[in-house]
Amino acid sequence: MPRQLKLGAQGLALACVAGLLALLIWKLVHQNGGAAAALRRGEHPAAPGFDLARLDRPGRLALESLRGKVVVLNFWASWCVPCKEEAPLFEAAWNRWRGRGVVVLGIDSEDFSGDARRFMRHFGVTYPVVHVGSDSLKTSYGVTGYPETFFVDAGGRLVDHVPGALARSDAAVLDRGIRKAIAA
C-alpha cells in the first residue's frame, strides 16, 4: 500500500473516532437525565408509561392499569450481581406491603427472557415482572445502571428514586420510599 494512501486511511479512521467521541459528548451534555434527574431537582413528574410483556405469567402489563396503587419499580437484569443480592429484599417487601395496595414490579432489561425467568425461579420472585426490550423506557426514567428503583404514588407520580443496589439490611430504605409514596 502506498504511503500516501496509508496516511489517508489513518487520517480518515482518526476523523471517524473523533466524530463518534464528539457525538457521545453531545449526547451526554444534551440528554435531560429523564425522570431521575427531575426527582433530583425536587420535581415529582408523572411516571413514564409503558405496556410490556409479562415474564411472571402470559400477557402484558401497563403501568396505567396500576393507577390507584403505590408501585415500586425495580429495574434489574439476571446477570447483575447486586440485583441478585437485593431480590430477596423486594420479595419480602411484596409480601409485607401488597395487602395494603402496594405493587412491587420488576422491570427486567438487557436480558434474555429465559435467563430472567431462571433468575425469578432461583430467587423465588412472586411479584409481577415485565420485560423491556428497548432503551427508550430506561432513557425516560433516566436509568444509568442496574439496579435502580423508583417509587410511584397512587396518582402515577414519581416521588422517590434509589440509584443503585439496596443491601438486605436496607429494608428500612425500601419501606421509607413506600411510605413516602403512600403519603403523597
Coordinates of C-alpha atoms in Angstrom, one line a residue:
M1 CA 0.0 0.0 0.0
P2 CA 1.5 3.4 -1.0
R3 CA 2.5 5.6 2.0
Q4 CA 0.1 8.4 1.0
L5 CA -2.9 6.0 0.8
K6 CA -2.0 4.6 4.2
L7 CA -1.7 8.0 5.8
G8 CA -5.1 9.0 4.2
A9 CA -6.8 5.9 5.7
Q10 CA -5.3 6.5 9.1
G11 CA -6.5 10.2 8.9
L12 CA -10.0 9.0 8.0
A13 CA -10.1 6.5 10.8
L14 CA -8.9 9.2 13.3
A15 CA -11.6 11.6 12.0
C16 CA -14.3 8.9 12.5
V17 CA -13.2 8.2 16.0
A18 CA -13.2 11.9 16.8
G19 CA -16.6 12.3 15.3
L20 CA -18.0 9.4 17.4
L21 CA -16.4 10.9 20.5
A22 CA -18.0 14.3 19.8
L23 CA -21.4 12.6 19.3
L24 CA -21.1 10.9 22.6
I25 CA -20.1 14.1 24.4
W26 CA -23.0 15.9 22.8
K27 CA -25.5 13.2 23.9
L28 CA -24.2 13.3 27.5
V29 CA -24.4 17.1 27.6
H30 CA -27.9 17.3 26.0
Q31 CA -29.8 14.4 27.5
N32 CA -32.1 15.6 30.2
G33 CA -31.5 12.7 32.6
G34 CA -35.1 11.6 32.4
A35 CA -37.4 11.2 35.4
A36 CA -34.4 10.5 37.8
A37 CA -33.0 14.0 37.1
A38 CA -36.4 15.6 37.7
L39 CA -36.6 13.9 41.1
R40 CA -33.1 15.2 41.9
R41 CA -34.3 18.7 41.1
G42 CA -37.2 18.2 43.6
E43 CA -39.9 17.7 41.0
H44 CA -42.4 14.9 41.0
P45 CA -43.0 14.1 37.4
A46 CA -45.6 11.6 36.1
A47 CA -44.1 8.2 35.8
P48 CA -43.3 7.4 32.2
G49 CA -46.0 4.9 31.0
F50 CA -45.4 1.5 29.5
D51 CA -47.2 -1.6 28.3
L52 CA -44.8 -4.5 28.4
A53 CA -44.8 -8.3 28.1
R54 CA -45.0 -10.1 31.4
L55 CA -42.5 -12.7 32.5
D56 CA -44.3 -13.9 35.5
R57 CA -47.3 -15.1 33.5
P58 CA -48.7 -14.7 30.0
G59 CA -49.9 -11.3 28.8
R60 CA -48.9 -7.7 29.1
L61 CA -49.0 -5.2 31.9
A62 CA -49.4 -1.4 31.5
L63 CA -48.4 0.9 34.3
E64 CA -51.7 2.8 33.8
S65 CA -53.5 -0.4 34.9
L66 CA -51.9 0.1 38.4
R67 CA -53.3 3.6 38.9
G68 CA -54.7 3.9 42.4
K69 CA -51.9 1.8 43.8
V70 CA -48.5 2.6 45.0
V71 CA -45.9 1.0 42.7
V72 CA -42.3 0.1 43.4
L73 CA -40.5 -0.1 40.0
N74 CA -37.2 -2.1 40.2
F75 CA -35.1 -2.1 37.0
W76 CA -32.9 -5.2 37.1
A77 CA -31.1 -7.9 34.9
S78 CA -30.3 -11.5 35.7
W79 CA -26.6 -11.0 35.1
C80 CA -26.4 -8.1 37.6
V81 CA -24.7 -9.3 40.8
P82 CA -26.3 -6.6 43.1
C83 CA -29.7 -7.4 41.6
K84 CA -29.2 -11.0 42.9
E85 CA -28.4 -9.7 46.3
E86 CA -31.4 -7.4 46.5
A87 CA -34.0 -9.8 45.0
P88 CA -35.0 -11.3 48.4
L89 CA -35.5 -7.7 49.8
F90 CA -38.1 -6.9 47.1
E91 CA -39.8 -10.3 47.6
A92 CA -40.1 -9.6 51.3
A93 CA -41.4 -6.0 50.6
W94 CA -44.0 -7.5 48.2
N95 CA -45.2 -9.9 50.8
R96 CA -45.2 -7.2 53.5
W97 CA -47.0 -4.5 51.6
R98 CA -49.2 -6.0 48.9
G99 CA -52.1 -6.3 51.3
R100 CA -52.1 -2.5 51.6
G101 CA -52.3 -1.9 47.8
V102 CA -48.6 -1.7 47.1
V103 CA -47.3 -3.4 43.9
V104 CA -43.7 -4.3 43.6
L105 CA -43.0 -4.5 39.8
G106 CA -39.7 -5.9 38.4
I107 CA -38.6 -4.5 35.1
D108 CA -36.1 -6.9 33.5
S109 CA -33.9 -5.2 30.9
E110 CA -30.9 -6.1 28.7
D111 CA -31.6 -9.7 29.3
F112 CA -32.9 -12.9 27.6
S113 CA -36.4 -13.7 28.9
G114 CA -35.3 -17.3 29.7
D115 CA -32.4 -16.0 31.8
A116 CA -34.8 -13.7 33.6
R117 CA -37.3 -16.5 34.3
R118 CA -34.5 -18.7 35.7
F119 CA -33.5 -15.8 38.0
M120 CA -37.1 -15.4 39.1
R121 CA -37.3 -19.2 40.0
H122 CA -33.9 -19.2 41.7
F123 CA -34.7 -16.3 43.9
G124 CA -38.4 -17.2 44.5
V125 CA -39.7 -14.0 42.9
T126 CA -43.5 -14.0 43.0
Y127 CA -44.2 -10.3 42.3
P128 CA -45.1 -9.2 38.8
V129 CA -42.2 -8.9 36.4
V130 CA -42.2 -7.4 32.9
H131 CA -39.5 -7.3 30.2
V132 CA -38.4 -4.2 28.3
G133 CA -36.5 -4.8 25.1
S134 CA -35.5 -1.2 24.1
D135 CA -33.6 1.6 25.7
S136 CA -36.4 4.1 25.4
L137 CA -38.0 3.3 28.8
K138 CA -34.7 3.3 30.6
T139 CA -34.0 6.7 29.0
S140 CA -37.4 8.1 30.0
Y141 CA -36.7 7.1 33.6
G142 CA -33.0 8.1 33.5
V143 CA -31.8 4.7 34.4
T144 CA -28.0 4.6 34.1
G145 CA -27.2 1.2 35.6
Y146 CA -28.6 -1.8 37.4
P147 CA -30.4 -2.0 39.7
E148 CA -32.4 1.2 40.1
T149 CA -35.7 1.6 42.0
F150 CA -38.4 4.2 41.6
F151 CA -41.5 4.8 43.8
V152 CA -44.8 5.8 42.2
D153 CA -47.7 7.2 44.2
A154 CA -51.3 6.2 43.6
G155 CA -51.8 9.1 41.3
G156 CA -49.0 7.9 39.0
R157 CA -46.3 10.5 40.0
L158 CA -42.7 9.6 40.9
V159 CA -41.9 10.5 44.5
D160 CA -38.5 8.9 45.1
H161 CA -35.6 7.1 43.5
V162 CA -32.8 4.8 44.7
P163 CA -30.0 4.8 42.2
G164 CA -28.1 1.6 42.8
A165 CA -28.4 -1.5 44.9
L166 CA -30.2 -2.0 48.2
A167 CA -28.5 -4.4 50.6
R168 CA -30.5 -6.9 52.5
S169 CA -30.1 -4.7 55.5
D170 CA -31.8 -1.8 53.6
A171 CA -35.4 -2.9 54.2
A172 CA -35.9 0.4 56.0
V173 CA -34.8 2.4 52.9
L174 CA -37.3 0.4 50.8
D175 CA -40.1 0.9 53.4
R176 CA -39.4 4.6 53.6
G177 CA -39.8 5.0 49.8
I178 CA -43.1 3.1 50.0
R179 CA -44.4 5.2 52.9
K180 CA -43.4 8.4 51.0
A181 CA -45.4 7.2 48.0
I182 CA -48.4 6.3 50.2
A183 CA -48.3 9.7 51.9
A184 CA -48.0 11.6 48.6

